[in-house]
mmCIF file of C-alpha atoms in Angstrom:
data_model
loop_
_atom_site.group_PDB
_atom_site.id
_atom_site.type_symbol
_atom_site.label_atom_id
_atom_site.label_comp_id
_atom_site.label_asym_id
_atom_site.label_seq_id
_atom_site.Cartn_x
_atom_site.Cartn_y
_atom_site.Cartn_z
ATOM 1 C CA UNK A 1 60.571 12.859 51.208
ATOM 2 C CA UNK A 2 64.210 12.321 52.108
ATOM 3 C CA UNK A 3 66.542 15.430 52.741
ATOM 4 C CA UNK A 4 70.277 15.502 52.173
ATOM 5 C CA UNK A 5 72.705 17.834 53.711
ATOM 6 C CA UNK A 6 74.442 18.406 50.352
ATOM 7 C CA UNK A 7 71.195 19.594 48.786
ATOM 8 C CA UNK A 8 71.338 23.258 47.673
ATOM 9 C CA UNK A 9 68.760 25.826 48.673
ATOM 10 C CA UNK A 10 67.697 26.008 45.011
ATOM 11 C CA UNK A 11 67.054 22.225 44.854
ATOM 12 C CA UNK A 12 65.344 22.057 48.147
ATOM 13 C CA UNK A 13 63.148 24.905 47.869
ATOM 14 C CA UNK A 14 62.097 24.320 44.207
ATOM 15 C CA UNK A 15 60.856 20.871 45.117
ATOM 16 C CA UNK A 16 58.303 22.555 47.431
ATOM 17 C CA UNK A 17 58.373 26.232 48.220
ATOM 18 C CA UNK A 18 56.855 25.563 51.773
ATOM 19 C CA UNK A 19 60.477 24.350 52.817
ATOM 20 C CA UNK A 20 61.538 27.937 52.799
ATOM 21 C CA UNK A 21 59.069 28.788 55.580
ATOM 22 C CA UNK A 22 60.076 25.917 57.679
ATOM 23 C CA UNK A 23 63.887 26.828 57.192
ATOM 24 C CA UNK A 24 62.870 30.446 58.130
ATOM 25 C CA UNK A 25 61.335 29.163 61.506
ATOM 26 C CA UNK A 26 64.620 27.201 62.068
ATOM 27 C CA UNK A 27 66.808 30.309 61.681
ATOM 28 C CA UNK A 28 67.723 30.008 57.988
ATOM 29 C CA UNK A 29 66.563 33.031 55.980
ATOM 30 C CA UNK A 30 66.920 31.424 52.659
ATOM 31 C CA UNK A 31 67.069 34.841 50.813
ATOM 32 C CA UNK A 32 70.338 35.750 52.631
ATOM 33 C CA UNK A 33 72.261 33.141 50.863
ATOM 34 C CA UNK A 34 73.194 32.148 47.320
ATOM 35 C CA UNK A 35 70.760 29.657 45.801
ATOM 36 C CA UNK A 36 73.512 27.159 44.993
ATOM 37 C CA UNK A 37 74.800 27.039 48.615
ATOM 38 C CA UNK A 38 74.333 23.678 50.255
ATOM 39 C CA UNK A 39 72.209 23.069 53.525
ATOM 40 C CA UNK A 40 75.205 21.691 55.341
ATOM 41 C CA UNK A 41 77.382 24.833 54.476
ATOM 42 C CA UNK A 42 74.660 27.149 55.571
ATOM 43 C CA UNK A 43 74.187 25.141 58.908
ATOM 44 C CA UNK A 44 77.915 25.299 59.388
ATOM 45 C CA UNK A 45 77.894 29.124 58.962
ATOM 46 C CA UNK A 46 74.946 29.582 61.259
ATOM 47 C CA UNK A 47 76.486 26.875 63.843
ATOM 48 C CA UNK A 48 73.330 24.720 63.475
ATOM 49 C CA UNK A 49 73.166 21.026 63.701
ATOM 50 C CA UNK A 50 72.304 19.896 60.139
ATOM 51 C CA UNK A 51 70.825 16.676 61.407
ATOM 52 C CA UNK A 52 68.360 18.749 63.647
ATOM 53 C CA UNK A 53 67.434 21.156 60.806
ATOM 54 C CA UNK A 54 66.664 18.046 58.648
ATOM 55 C CA UNK A 55 64.587 16.538 61.359
ATOM 56 C CA UNK A 56 62.574 19.950 61.497
ATOM 57 C CA UNK A 57 62.007 19.615 57.842
ATOM 58 C CA UNK A 58 60.818 16.088 57.916
ATOM 59 C CA UNK A 59 58.535 17.033 60.976
ATOM 60 C CA UNK A 60 56.971 19.787 58.898
ATOM 61 C CA UNK A 61 56.281 17.507 56.034
ATOM 62 C CA UNK A 62 54.663 14.868 58.331
ATOM 63 C CA UNK A 63 52.425 17.683 59.837
ATOM 64 C CA UNK A 64 51.465 18.879 56.160
ATOM 65 C CA UNK A 65 50.587 15.373 55.186
ATOM 66 C CA UNK A 66 48.458 14.796 58.302
ATOM 67 C CA UNK A 67 44.722 15.009 57.397
ATOM 68 C CA UNK A 68 42.492 17.312 59.412
ATOM 69 C CA UNK A 69 40.256 14.948 61.403
ATOM 70 C CA UNK A 70 38.123 17.952 63.033
ATOM 71 C CA UNK A 71 34.601 17.736 61.682
ATOM 72 C CA UNK A 72 33.468 21.169 62.352
ATOM 73 C CA UNK A 73 29.684 20.819 61.333
ATOM 74 C CA UNK A 74 29.463 18.356 64.294
ATOM 75 C CA UNK A 75 30.569 20.798 66.860
ATOM 76 C CA UNK A 76 28.843 23.831 68.569
ATOM 77 C CA UNK A 77 29.433 27.530 68.197
ATOM 78 C CA UNK A 78 32.149 27.611 70.971
ATOM 79 C CA UNK A 79 34.310 25.018 69.239
ATOM 80 C CA UNK A 80 33.967 26.490 65.834
ATOM 81 C CA UNK A 81 34.795 30.036 67.079
ATOM 82 C CA UNK A 82 37.862 28.687 68.987
ATOM 83 C CA UNK A 83 39.022 26.890 65.921
ATOM 84 C CA UNK A 84 38.608 30.091 63.752
ATOM 85 C CA UNK A 85 40.404 32.285 66.401
ATOM 86 C CA UNK A 86 43.253 29.694 66.287
ATOM 87 C CA UNK A 87 43.499 30.242 62.586
ATOM 88 C CA UNK A 88 43.461 34.028 63.254
ATOM 89 C CA UNK A 89 46.412 33.732 65.528
ATOM 90 C CA UNK A 90 48.316 31.712 62.995
ATOM 91 C CA UNK A 91 47.616 34.343 60.336
ATOM 92 C CA UNK A 92 48.637 37.328 62.543
ATOM 93 C CA UNK A 93 51.620 35.769 64.349
ATOM 94 C CA UNK A 94 53.035 33.505 61.580
ATOM 95 C CA UNK A 95 51.753 33.816 58.047
ATOM 96 C CA UNK A 96 51.519 37.597 57.565
ATOM 97 C CA UNK A 97 54.792 38.397 59.352
ATOM 98 C CA UNK A 98 56.612 35.808 57.185
ATOM 99 C CA UNK A 99 55.137 37.141 53.945
ATOM 100 C CA UNK A 100 55.900 40.699 54.925
ATOM 101 C CA UNK A 101 59.485 39.692 55.651
ATOM 102 C CA UNK A 102 59.650 38.253 51.998
ATOM 103 C CA UNK A 103 58.292 41.371 50.594
ATOM 104 C CA UNK A 104 60.542 43.633 52.678
ATOM 105 C CA UNK A 105 63.610 41.706 51.309
ATOM 106 C CA UNK A 106 62.731 41.907 47.640
ATOM 107 C CA UNK A 107 65.214 43.689 45.418
ATOM 108 C CA UNK A 108 65.079 44.655 41.640
ATOM 109 C CA UNK A 109 66.904 41.442 40.757
ATOM 110 C CA UNK A 110 64.118 39.314 42.514
ATOM 111 C CA UNK A 111 61.299 40.322 40.231
ATOM 112 C CA UNK A 112 61.085 40.804 36.402
ATOM 113 C CA UNK A 113 59.818 44.452 36.959
ATOM 114 C CA UNK A 114 61.639 46.709 39.549
ATOM 115 C CA UNK A 115 58.578 48.888 39.648
ATOM 116 C CA UNK A 116 56.587 45.901 40.918
ATOM 117 C CA UNK A 117 59.032 45.602 43.967
ATOM 118 C CA UNK A 118 58.333 49.315 45.074
ATOM 119 C CA UNK A 119 54.551 48.733 44.570
ATOM 120 C CA UNK A 120 54.663 45.553 46.610
ATOM 121 C CA UNK A 121 56.534 47.120 49.188
ATOM 122 C CA UNK A 122 54.146 50.028 49.563
ATOM 123 C CA UNK A 123 50.825 48.115 49.202
ATOM 124 C CA UNK A 124 51.633 44.830 51.303
ATOM 125 C CA UNK A 125 52.072 46.655 54.791
ATOM 126 C CA UNK A 126 48.677 48.458 54.133
ATOM 127 C CA UNK A 127 47.216 45.154 53.232
ATOM 128 C CA UNK A 128 48.345 43.545 56.439
ATOM 129 C CA UNK A 129 47.089 46.434 58.489
ATOM 130 C CA UNK A 130 43.724 46.321 56.995
ATOM 131 C CA UNK A 131 43.440 42.496 57.194
ATOM 132 C CA UNK A 132 44.375 42.520 61.083
ATOM 133 C CA UNK A 133 41.876 45.303 61.627
ATOM 134 C CA UNK A 134 39.182 43.072 59.849
ATOM 135 C CA UNK A 135 39.933 40.181 61.995
ATOM 136 C CA UNK A 136 39.651 42.185 65.254
ATOM 137 C CA UNK A 137 36.328 43.552 64.081
ATOM 138 C CA UNK A 138 35.079 40.088 63.281
ATOM 139 C CA UNK A 139 36.175 38.878 66.707
ATOM 140 C CA UNK A 140 34.919 41.818 68.758
ATOM 141 C CA UNK A 141 31.522 41.901 66.748
ATOM 142 C CA UNK A 142 30.299 38.616 65.218
ATOM 143 C CA UNK A 143 32.249 36.232 67.322
ATOM 144 C CA UNK A 144 31.355 37.812 70.675
ATOM 145 C CA UNK A 145 27.573 38.091 69.771
ATOM 146 C CA UNK A 146 27.452 34.481 68.884
ATOM 147 C CA UNK A 147 29.149 33.422 72.040
ATOM 148 C CA UNK A 148 26.545 35.506 73.929
ATOM 149 C CA UNK A 149 23.746 33.788 72.029
ATOM 150 C CA UNK A 150 25.422 30.417 72.970
ATOM 151 C CA UNK A 151 25.707 31.279 76.655
ATOM 152 C CA UNK A 152 21.987 32.386 76.653
ATOM 153 C CA UNK A 153 20.851 29.061 75.098
ATOM 154 C CA UNK A 154 22.825 27.332 77.760
ATOM 155 C CA UNK A 155 21.086 29.417 80.456
ATOM 156 C CA UNK A 156 24.392 31.147 81.422
ATOM 157 C CA UNK A 157 23.270 34.645 80.273
ATOM 158 C CA UNK A 158 20.037 36.396 80.696
ATOM 159 C CA UNK A 159 17.992 36.257 77.520
ATOM 160 C CA UNK A 160 16.438 39.625 78.164
ATOM 161 C CA UNK A 161 19.770 41.195 77.975
ATOM 162 C CA UNK A 162 19.989 40.163 74.155
ATOM 163 C CA UNK A 163 16.481 41.599 73.378
ATOM 164 C CA UNK A 164 17.816 44.648 71.685
ATOM 165 C CA UNK A 165 20.932 42.876 70.178
ATOM 166 C CA UNK A 166 18.639 40.532 68.334
ATOM 167 C CA UNK A 167 16.875 43.527 66.540
ATOM 168 C CA UNK A 168 20.298 44.675 65.491
ATOM 169 C CA UNK A 169 21.699 41.189 64.643
ATOM 170 C CA UNK A 170 24.934 41.331 62.919
ATOM 171 C CA UNK A 171 24.228 38.092 61.207
ATOM 172 C CA UNK A 172 22.253 39.290 58.335
ATOM 173 C CA UNK A 173 24.640 42.171 57.611
ATOM 174 C CA UNK A 174 27.648 39.701 57.868
ATOM 175 C CA UNK A 175 25.899 37.285 55.390
ATOM 176 C CA UNK A 176 25.286 40.180 52.848
ATOM 177 C CA UNK A 177 28.575 41.840 52.889
ATOM 178 C CA UNK A 178 30.952 39.067 53.779
ATOM 179 C CA UNK A 179 31.454 38.170 50.160
ATOM 180 C CA UNK A 180 32.032 41.842 49.325
ATOM 181 C CA UNK A 181 34.996 42.012 51.850
ATOM 182 C CA UNK A 182 36.061 38.518 51.204
ATOM 183 C CA UNK A 183 38.273 39.007 48.389
ATOM 184 C CA UNK A 184 41.037 40.758 50.462
ATOM 185 C CA UNK A 185 43.617 39.418 47.998
ATOM 186 C CA UNK A 186 42.299 41.098 44.708
ATOM 187 C CA UNK A 187 44.736 43.931 44.950
ATOM 188 C CA UNK A 188 47.739 41.527 45.464
ATOM 189 C CA UNK A 189 46.621 39.385 42.496
ATOM 190 C CA UNK A 190 46.344 42.464 40.383
ATOM 191 C CA UNK A 191 49.841 43.693 41.353
ATOM 192 C CA UNK A 192 51.408 40.215 40.618
ATOM 193 C CA UNK A 193 49.455 39.392 37.531
ATOM 194 C CA UNK A 194 47.741 36.647 39.114
ATOM 195 C CA UNK A 195 50.906 35.405 40.857
ATOM 196 C CA UNK A 196 52.510 34.812 37.322
ATOM 197 C CA UNK A 197 55.794 32.908 37.262
ATOM 198 C CA UNK A 198 58.110 31.518 34.688
ATOM 199 C CA UNK A 199 60.858 28.900 34.747
ATOM 200 C CA UNK A 200 63.408 31.869 34.985
ATOM 201 C CA UNK A 201 61.729 33.427 37.935
ATOM 202 C CA UNK A 202 64.057 34.146 40.848
ATOM 203 C CA UNK A 203 63.830 31.894 43.985
ATOM 204 C CA UNK A 204 62.436 34.556 46.217
ATOM 205 C CA UNK A 205 59.693 35.603 43.832
ATOM 206 C CA UNK A 206 58.748 31.787 43.552
ATOM 207 C CA UNK A 207 58.515 31.437 47.285
ATOM 208 C CA UNK A 208 56.719 34.809 47.705
ATOM 209 C CA UNK A 209 54.011 34.169 45.009
ATOM 210 C CA UNK A 210 53.471 30.495 46.104
ATOM 211 C CA UNK A 211 52.955 31.810 49.806
ATOM 212 C CA UNK A 212 50.465 34.274 48.672
ATOM 213 C CA UNK A 213 48.465 31.884 46.593
ATOM 214 C CA UNK A 214 48.486 29.462 49.524
ATOM 215 C CA UNK A 215 47.321 32.244 51.763
ATOM 216 C CA UNK A 216 44.638 33.048 49.490
ATOM 217 C CA UNK A 217 43.337 29.397 49.439
ATOM 218 C CA UNK A 218 43.507 29.405 53.300
ATOM 219 C CA UNK A 219 41.246 32.517 53.222
ATOM 220 C CA UNK A 220 38.736 30.736 51.074
ATOM 221 C CA UNK A 221 38.594 27.835 53.299
ATOM 222 C CA UNK A 222 38.220 30.045 56.395
ATOM 223 C CA UNK A 223 35.454 32.048 54.690
ATOM 224 C CA UNK A 224 33.636 28.819 53.724
ATOM 225 C CA UNK A 225 33.727 27.759 57.427
ATOM 226 C CA UNK A 226 32.163 31.072 58.467
ATOM 227 C CA UNK A 227 29.544 31.146 55.685
ATOM 228 C CA UNK A 228 28.297 27.375 55.607
ATOM 229 C CA UNK A 229 29.031 26.154 59.205
ATOM 230 C CA UNK A 230 29.079 29.151 61.591
ATOM 231 C CA UNK A 231 26.304 31.256 60.210
ATOM 232 C CA UNK A 232 23.772 28.584 60.166
ATOM 233 C CA UNK A 233 24.483 27.610 63.625
ATOM 234 C CA UNK A 234 24.183 31.363 64.578
ATOM 235 C CA UNK A 235 20.777 31.589 62.870
ATOM 236 C CA UNK A 236 19.581 28.531 64.672
ATOM 237 C CA UNK A 237 20.769 30.101 68.077
ATOM 238 C CA UNK A 238 18.891 33.340 67.404
ATOM 239 C CA UNK A 239 15.707 31.336 66.770
ATOM 240 C CA UNK A 240 16.125 29.432 70.028
ATOM 241 C CA UNK A 241 16.922 32.728 72.013
ATOM 242 C CA UNK A 242 13.876 34.491 70.469
ATOM 243 C CA UNK A 243 11.711 31.503 71.540
ATOM 244 C CA UNK A 244 13.126 31.765 75.051
ATOM 245 C CA UNK A 245 12.339 35.599 75.273
ATOM 246 C CA UNK A 246 8.885 34.925 74.082
ATOM 247 C CA UNK A 247 8.218 32.198 76.799
ATOM 248 C CA UNK A 248 9.659 34.498 79.325
ATOM 249 C CA UNK A 249 7.126 37.275 78.237
ATOM 250 C CA UNK A 250 4.286 35.039 78.502
ATOM 251 C CA UNK A 251 5.055 34.156 82.046
ATOM 252 C CA UNK A 252 5.371 37.868 83.000
#
């Protein structure tokens, strides 16, 4: 993809909505400008080097196209949890704040329904708060428990200390209720009529809805890793630790 300084915001972002996020990170909040303003004129106003901005866009495209080489099933619990925590940080520090900013700057002209603007601006901050709380509960509960299991299996944590924790293992409860709490985006989908867009949809609406759809996809990938990679390894670790405890009991 080649970028040109005389491209308008409209042309640039409608080619790929994700360019809006990259521009935002480079200091250009696209919603503050008319859609027909060119990249060159905006950079001049912001006193930004248009060549450096274009390099930033090109770098973002290259990063997006780079395939993920990490084969998670081949790694242990420590690496998988570190990877999931990295995703959590990205959600909390970058993805959610950016989407919250888009929602905050919505005006009645940006959506087909003025009432929808009010609803989203009321609902989305609550969604973000609950989502972050869910992440902290997951890290402080499930992740911490699995890391203790891993340390025990490695002989770095006394197996007897996990005796009572094993009886109250969070794995079964997580597996049973994960799908119930997994569809955090249901309320957002219902508000936005399944992210419905038309050819006449304003640019800010297009960017916001596409970001929401992308975030929902990322959540599904994240949940699949937890359900199909992390949990089976956790069950295996529990089995190993229980066997260690039994052997310790036989020798005492």
